[in-house]
Every structure is written in C-alpha cells, then in structure tokens.
mmCIF file of C-alpha atoms in Angstrom:
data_model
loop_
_atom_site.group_PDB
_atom_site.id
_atom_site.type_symbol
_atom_site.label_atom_id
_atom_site.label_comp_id
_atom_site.label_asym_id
_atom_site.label_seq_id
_atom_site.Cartn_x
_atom_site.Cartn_y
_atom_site.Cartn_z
ATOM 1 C CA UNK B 1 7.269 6.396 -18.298
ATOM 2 C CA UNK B 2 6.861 5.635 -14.765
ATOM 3 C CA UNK B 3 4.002 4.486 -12.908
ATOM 4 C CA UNK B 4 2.787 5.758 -9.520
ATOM 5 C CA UNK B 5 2.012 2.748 -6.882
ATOM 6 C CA UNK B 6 0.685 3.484 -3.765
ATOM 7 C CA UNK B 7 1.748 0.803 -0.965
ATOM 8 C CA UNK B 8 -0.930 1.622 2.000
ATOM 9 C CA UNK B 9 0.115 0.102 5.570
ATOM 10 C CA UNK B 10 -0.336 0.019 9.084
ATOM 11 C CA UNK B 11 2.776 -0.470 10.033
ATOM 12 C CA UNK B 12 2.596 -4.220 11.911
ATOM 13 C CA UNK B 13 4.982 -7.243 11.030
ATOM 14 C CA UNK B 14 2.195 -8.451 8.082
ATOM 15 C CA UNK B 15 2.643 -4.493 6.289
ATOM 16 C CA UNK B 16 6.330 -4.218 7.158
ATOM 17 C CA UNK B 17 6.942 -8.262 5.884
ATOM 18 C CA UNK B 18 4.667 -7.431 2.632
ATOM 19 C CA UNK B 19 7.105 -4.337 2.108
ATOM 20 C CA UNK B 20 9.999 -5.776 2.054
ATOM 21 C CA UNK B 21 8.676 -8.640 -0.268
ATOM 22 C CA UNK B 22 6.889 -6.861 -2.731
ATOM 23 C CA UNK B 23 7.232 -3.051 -2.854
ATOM 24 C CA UNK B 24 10.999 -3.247 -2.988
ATOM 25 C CA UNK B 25 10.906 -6.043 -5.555
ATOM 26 C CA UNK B 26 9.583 -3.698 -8.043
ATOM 27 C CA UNK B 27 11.314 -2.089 -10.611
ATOM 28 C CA UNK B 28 11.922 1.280 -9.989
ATOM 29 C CA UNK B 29 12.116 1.971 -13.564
ATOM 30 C CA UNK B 30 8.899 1.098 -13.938
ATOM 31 C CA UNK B 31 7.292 2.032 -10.278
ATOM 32 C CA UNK B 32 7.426 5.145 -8.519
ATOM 33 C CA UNK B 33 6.183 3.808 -4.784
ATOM 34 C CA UNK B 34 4.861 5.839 -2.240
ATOM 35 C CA UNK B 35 4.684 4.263 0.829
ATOM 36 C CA UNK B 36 1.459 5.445 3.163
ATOM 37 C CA UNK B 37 1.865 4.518 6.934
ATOM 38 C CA UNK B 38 -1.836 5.045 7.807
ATOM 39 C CA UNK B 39 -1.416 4.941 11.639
ATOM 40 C CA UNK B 40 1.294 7.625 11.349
ATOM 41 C CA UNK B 41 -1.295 9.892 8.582
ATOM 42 C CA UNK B 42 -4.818 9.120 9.632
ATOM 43 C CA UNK B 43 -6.070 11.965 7.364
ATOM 44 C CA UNK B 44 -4.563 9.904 4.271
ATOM 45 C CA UNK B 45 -7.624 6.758 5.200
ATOM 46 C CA UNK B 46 -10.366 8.446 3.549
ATOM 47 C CA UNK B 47 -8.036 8.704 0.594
ATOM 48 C CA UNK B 48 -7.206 4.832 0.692
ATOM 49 C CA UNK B 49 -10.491 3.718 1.353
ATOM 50 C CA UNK B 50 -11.538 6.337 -2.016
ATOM 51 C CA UNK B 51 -9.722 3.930 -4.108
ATOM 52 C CA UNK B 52 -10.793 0.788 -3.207
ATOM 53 C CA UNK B 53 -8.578 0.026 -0.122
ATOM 54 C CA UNK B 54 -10.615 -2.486 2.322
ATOM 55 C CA UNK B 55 -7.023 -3.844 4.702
ATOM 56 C CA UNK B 56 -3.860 -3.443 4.847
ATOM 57 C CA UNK B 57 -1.099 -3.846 3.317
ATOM 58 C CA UNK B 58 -2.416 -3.125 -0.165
ATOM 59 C CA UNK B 59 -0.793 -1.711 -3.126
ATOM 60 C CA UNK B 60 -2.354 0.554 -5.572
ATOM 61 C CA UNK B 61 -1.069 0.732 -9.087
ATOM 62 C CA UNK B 62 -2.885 2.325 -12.246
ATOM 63 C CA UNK B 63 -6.473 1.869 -9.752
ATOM 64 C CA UNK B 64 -6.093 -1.726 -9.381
ATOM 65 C CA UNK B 65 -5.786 -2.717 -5.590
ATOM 66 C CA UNK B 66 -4.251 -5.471 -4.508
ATOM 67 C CA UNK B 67 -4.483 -6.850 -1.289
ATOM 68 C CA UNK B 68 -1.461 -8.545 0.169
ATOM 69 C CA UNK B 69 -2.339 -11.049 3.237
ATOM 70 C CA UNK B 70 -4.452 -9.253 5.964
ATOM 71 C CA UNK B 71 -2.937 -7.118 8.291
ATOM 72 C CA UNK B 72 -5.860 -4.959 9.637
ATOM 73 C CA UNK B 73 -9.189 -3.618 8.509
ATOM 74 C CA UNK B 74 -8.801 -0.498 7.015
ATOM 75 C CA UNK B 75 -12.323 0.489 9.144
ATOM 76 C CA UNK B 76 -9.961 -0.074 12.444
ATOM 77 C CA UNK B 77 -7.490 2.422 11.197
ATOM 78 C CA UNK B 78 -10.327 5.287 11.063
#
C-alpha cells in the first residue's frame, strides 16, 4: 500500500533545493507526494499549520512532520 506524504513549500531556493533532494528521492512505490506551494494556495496554511507544520519546507508522512532546513515561517505565509 502506498503512503500519502505531504511536501509543504514556499516556493524559494531552500523549498525548491529540499524538493529536489528529498521528495523525489522517495520511492514512489511506497510514497504518494503531494506537493503544496503555500504562496500559490494560501487557503491550504491553516491546513499545514493543523498538522503540525511550523516552516517550510516540511514533509508530512503518516502525521510525522519533518522539517527540512528553514525556509520561512509558516506564520509569514498567512
């Protein structure tokens, strides 16, 4: 079975860097990743910050957040 991730960004060199590095290094047998641009869908913050999200880039899988780096607050992004 495959398991969603969530990969929550704001779209700067430290989210797109972390994107390239992580999301796309897992397997996609295993990982169904959504990738949320939260400048381009504000409405989706509330959402982020519901699970745990505190910055970006962070990655969401099974509830567990992990945060990559530090890109921005997730408070600046709404």
């Amino acid at each position: 079975m495959v398991e969603k991730a969530v990969f929550y960004h704001a779209g700067c060199g430290v989210c797109t860097d972390a994107e390239e590095r992580f999301v796309e290094a897992l397997d996609p047998n295993r990982f169904a990743v959504e990738s949320v641009h939260l400048g381009e869908t504000p409405e989706r913050v509330g959402e982020a910050r519901a699970v745990g999200v505190e910055s970006v880039p962070a990655l969401v899988i099974d509830g567990a957040v992990y945060h990559i780096n530090h890109g921005a607050d997730l408070s600046a992004l709404g």
